[in-house]
Amino acid sequence: MPVNLSTEWSWRFGVMPQPWFSVFAALVACALLCVAVVSTLRTAEFDAGALRTTATVLAAGNGGPMTRPVAQFTDANGHAWRVRFRVRSNPPAHHAGEQVGVRYHLEDPADARFDTFLERRFLALLSGVLSLPFFLMSWLAWRFRRRLFRQATRGD
């Protein structure tokens, strides 16, 4: 019996999840993977011409439940700059007086970034790892949906 695609995409077989779930899960997975790729590329682009120095943490944060440390560093021209950690954390990632690595560009030292895993790779890793279950859900939903459809059309 030939498969009628209009039947497969209908609501006639209530036991099978519709393909929209697998399509939606695949789109979410692709979006998360795009975030991971773009984040990795932007980090690599920033690192390409960045200088590295050390900074002293001035404050661990604002005292709220999630903190963002503030550090001060001196650029190659001798000017002092402050940089704020971009990732909030609890407990604080760094404490006052601690020495941390900082990357910056001579053209724009105000856009300095902490040279830590959280600052540099966290977004890419998080979104990349979160995309995997969505890809798996999409594949499983599509695979088992097709099997159930074949059984329903054969009359099993």
Short mmCIF file of C-alpha atoms in Angstrom, two decimals:
data_model
loop_
_atom_site.label_atom_id
_atom_site.label_comp_id
_atom_site.label_asym_id
_atom_site.label_seq_id
_atom_site.Cartn_x
_atom_site.Cartn_y
_atom_site.Cartn_z
CA MET A 1 0.00 0.00 0.00
CA PRO A 2 1.60 3.33 -1.04
CA VAL A 3 2.04 5.94 1.67
CA ASN A 4 -0.18 8.99 1.29
CA LEU A 5 1.79 11.96 2.59
CA SER A 6 -1.35 13.96 3.28
CA THR A 7 -2.43 11.19 5.66
CA GLU A 8 0.94 11.16 7.40
CA TRP A 9 0.73 14.89 8.09
CA SER A 10 -2.86 14.72 9.34
CA TRP A 11 -4.29 14.27 12.82
CA ARG A 12 -5.99 11.01 11.83
CA PHE A 13 -3.61 8.77 13.77
CA GLY A 14 -3.85 10.05 17.33
CA VAL A 15 -1.21 7.69 18.76
CA MET A 16 1.60 9.32 16.79
CA PRO A 17 3.11 12.67 17.63
CA GLN A 18 2.79 15.07 14.77
CA PRO A 19 5.93 16.02 12.82
CA TRP A 20 5.71 19.56 14.17
CA PHE A 21 7.30 18.44 17.42
CA SER A 22 10.37 17.03 15.69
CA VAL A 23 10.60 20.06 13.40
CA PHE A 24 10.33 22.43 16.37
CA ALA A 25 12.96 20.48 18.35
CA ALA A 26 15.29 20.53 15.34
CA LEU A 27 14.84 24.30 14.93
CA VAL A 28 15.59 24.90 18.62
CA ALA A 29 18.67 22.67 18.35
CA CYS A 30 19.88 24.54 15.26
CA ALA A 31 19.34 27.91 16.95
CA LEU A 32 21.32 26.79 20.01
CA LEU A 33 24.08 25.42 17.81
CA CYS A 34 24.21 28.74 15.93
CA VAL A 35 24.61 30.57 19.24
CA ALA A 36 27.50 28.26 20.14
CA VAL A 37 29.22 28.79 16.78
CA VAL A 38 28.76 32.57 16.80
CA SER A 39 29.98 32.79 20.39
CA THR A 40 33.08 30.75 19.55
CA LEU A 41 33.80 32.84 16.46
CA ARG A 42 33.41 36.12 18.36
CA THR A 43 35.72 34.90 21.11
CA ALA A 44 38.31 33.85 18.53
CA GLU A 45 37.95 37.21 16.76
CA PHE A 46 38.42 39.09 20.03
CA ASP A 47 41.43 36.95 20.99
CA ALA A 48 43.13 37.51 17.62
CA GLY A 49 44.58 40.91 18.47
CA ALA A 50 44.10 41.02 22.22
CA LEU A 51 46.85 41.72 24.70
CA ARG A 52 46.97 39.85 27.99
CA THR A 53 47.67 41.35 31.38
CA THR A 54 46.72 40.81 35.01
CA ALA A 55 44.12 42.73 36.95
CA THR A 56 43.30 43.04 40.63
CA VAL A 57 39.74 42.32 41.69
CA LEU A 58 38.42 45.38 43.53
CA ALA A 59 35.05 44.01 44.58
CA ALA A 60 33.42 40.62 44.39
CA GLY A 61 30.10 42.16 43.35
CA ASN A 62 27.15 44.20 44.50
CA GLY A 63 26.17 41.94 47.41
CA GLY A 64 23.05 40.61 45.68
CA PRO A 65 22.27 36.95 45.12
CA MET A 66 24.20 36.92 41.83
CA THR A 67 27.46 38.89 41.68
CA ARG A 68 29.73 40.26 38.96
CA PRO A 69 33.28 41.01 40.12
CA VAL A 70 34.97 44.29 39.16
CA ALA A 71 38.71 44.39 38.48
CA GLN A 72 41.23 47.08 37.61
CA PHE A 73 44.14 46.72 35.21
CA THR A 74 46.72 48.98 33.62
CA ASP A 75 47.03 48.94 29.82
CA ALA A 76 50.26 49.12 27.82
CA ASN A 77 50.02 52.95 27.78
CA GLY A 78 49.90 53.14 31.60
CA HIS A 79 46.21 54.05 31.92
CA ALA A 80 44.09 52.34 34.57
CA TRP A 81 40.85 50.68 33.43
CA ARG A 82 38.07 48.85 35.21
CA VAL A 83 36.42 45.77 33.81
CA ARG A 84 33.28 44.03 35.04
CA PHE A 85 32.87 40.26 34.76
CA ARG A 86 30.14 39.52 32.19
CA VAL A 87 28.83 36.36 33.88
CA ARG A 88 26.92 36.58 37.15
CA SER A 89 27.58 33.84 39.70
CA ASN A 90 26.81 32.73 43.22
CA PRO A 91 29.16 32.20 45.01
CA PRO A 92 31.33 34.94 43.50
CA ALA A 93 33.78 33.73 40.87
CA HIS A 94 36.54 35.99 42.23
CA HIS A 95 37.22 37.74 45.54
CA ALA A 96 38.63 41.19 46.33
CA GLY A 97 42.41 41.34 46.04
CA GLU A 98 42.63 38.30 43.75
CA GLN A 99 44.81 38.54 40.62
CA VAL A 100 43.04 37.53 37.39
CA GLY A 101 43.98 37.49 33.74
CA VAL A 102 42.45 40.10 31.42
CA ARG A 103 42.47 40.41 27.64
CA TYR A 104 42.01 43.77 25.93
CA HIS A 105 42.68 45.64 22.69
CA LEU A 106 44.88 48.75 22.66
CA GLU A 107 42.27 50.52 20.52
CA ASP A 108 39.46 49.85 23.03
CA PRO A 109 40.67 48.91 26.53
CA ALA A 110 37.19 49.63 27.93
CA ASP A 111 36.03 46.42 26.19
CA ALA A 112 38.40 44.26 28.24
CA ARG A 113 37.39 40.75 29.23
CA PHE A 114 38.40 38.42 32.01
CA ASP A 115 40.60 35.60 30.75
CA THR A 116 38.65 32.79 32.41
CA PHE A 117 36.68 29.80 31.19
CA LEU A 118 33.36 31.30 32.35
CA GLU A 119 33.99 34.55 30.52
CA ARG A 120 35.38 33.07 27.32
CA ARG A 121 33.72 29.70 26.68
CA PHE A 122 30.68 29.32 28.94
CA LEU A 123 28.02 30.52 26.47
CA ALA A 124 29.38 28.39 23.62
CA LEU A 125 29.62 25.30 25.79
CA LEU A 126 26.22 25.76 27.41
CA SER A 127 24.35 26.34 24.16
CA GLY A 128 26.24 23.55 22.39
CA VAL A 129 25.46 21.03 25.12
CA LEU A 130 21.82 22.15 25.30
CA SER A 131 21.44 21.62 21.54
CA LEU A 132 22.26 17.90 21.84
CA PRO A 133 19.05 16.80 23.66
CA PHE A 134 16.97 18.79 21.18
CA PHE A 135 18.67 17.07 18.24
CA LEU A 136 18.12 13.72 19.95
CA MET A 137 14.44 14.47 20.68
CA SER A 138 13.92 15.55 17.09
CA TRP A 139 15.53 12.44 15.65
CA LEU A 140 13.71 10.07 18.03
CA ALA A 141 10.32 11.71 17.44
CA TRP A 142 10.75 11.54 13.68
CA ARG A 143 12.12 7.99 13.70
CA PHE A 144 9.42 6.46 15.91
CA ARG A 145 6.68 8.48 14.29
CA ARG A 146 7.56 7.03 10.91
CA ARG A 147 7.61 3.49 12.39
CA LEU A 148 4.19 3.97 14.00
CA PHE A 149 2.80 5.40 10.78
CA ARG A 150 4.00 2.37 8.79
CA GLN A 151 2.37 0.05 11.32
CA ALA A 152 -0.91 2.00 11.19
CA THR A 153 -1.05 1.99 7.39
CA ARG A 154 -0.32 -1.76 7.21
CA GLY A 155 -3.00 -2.47 9.77
CA ASP A 156 -0.65 -4.09 12.35
#
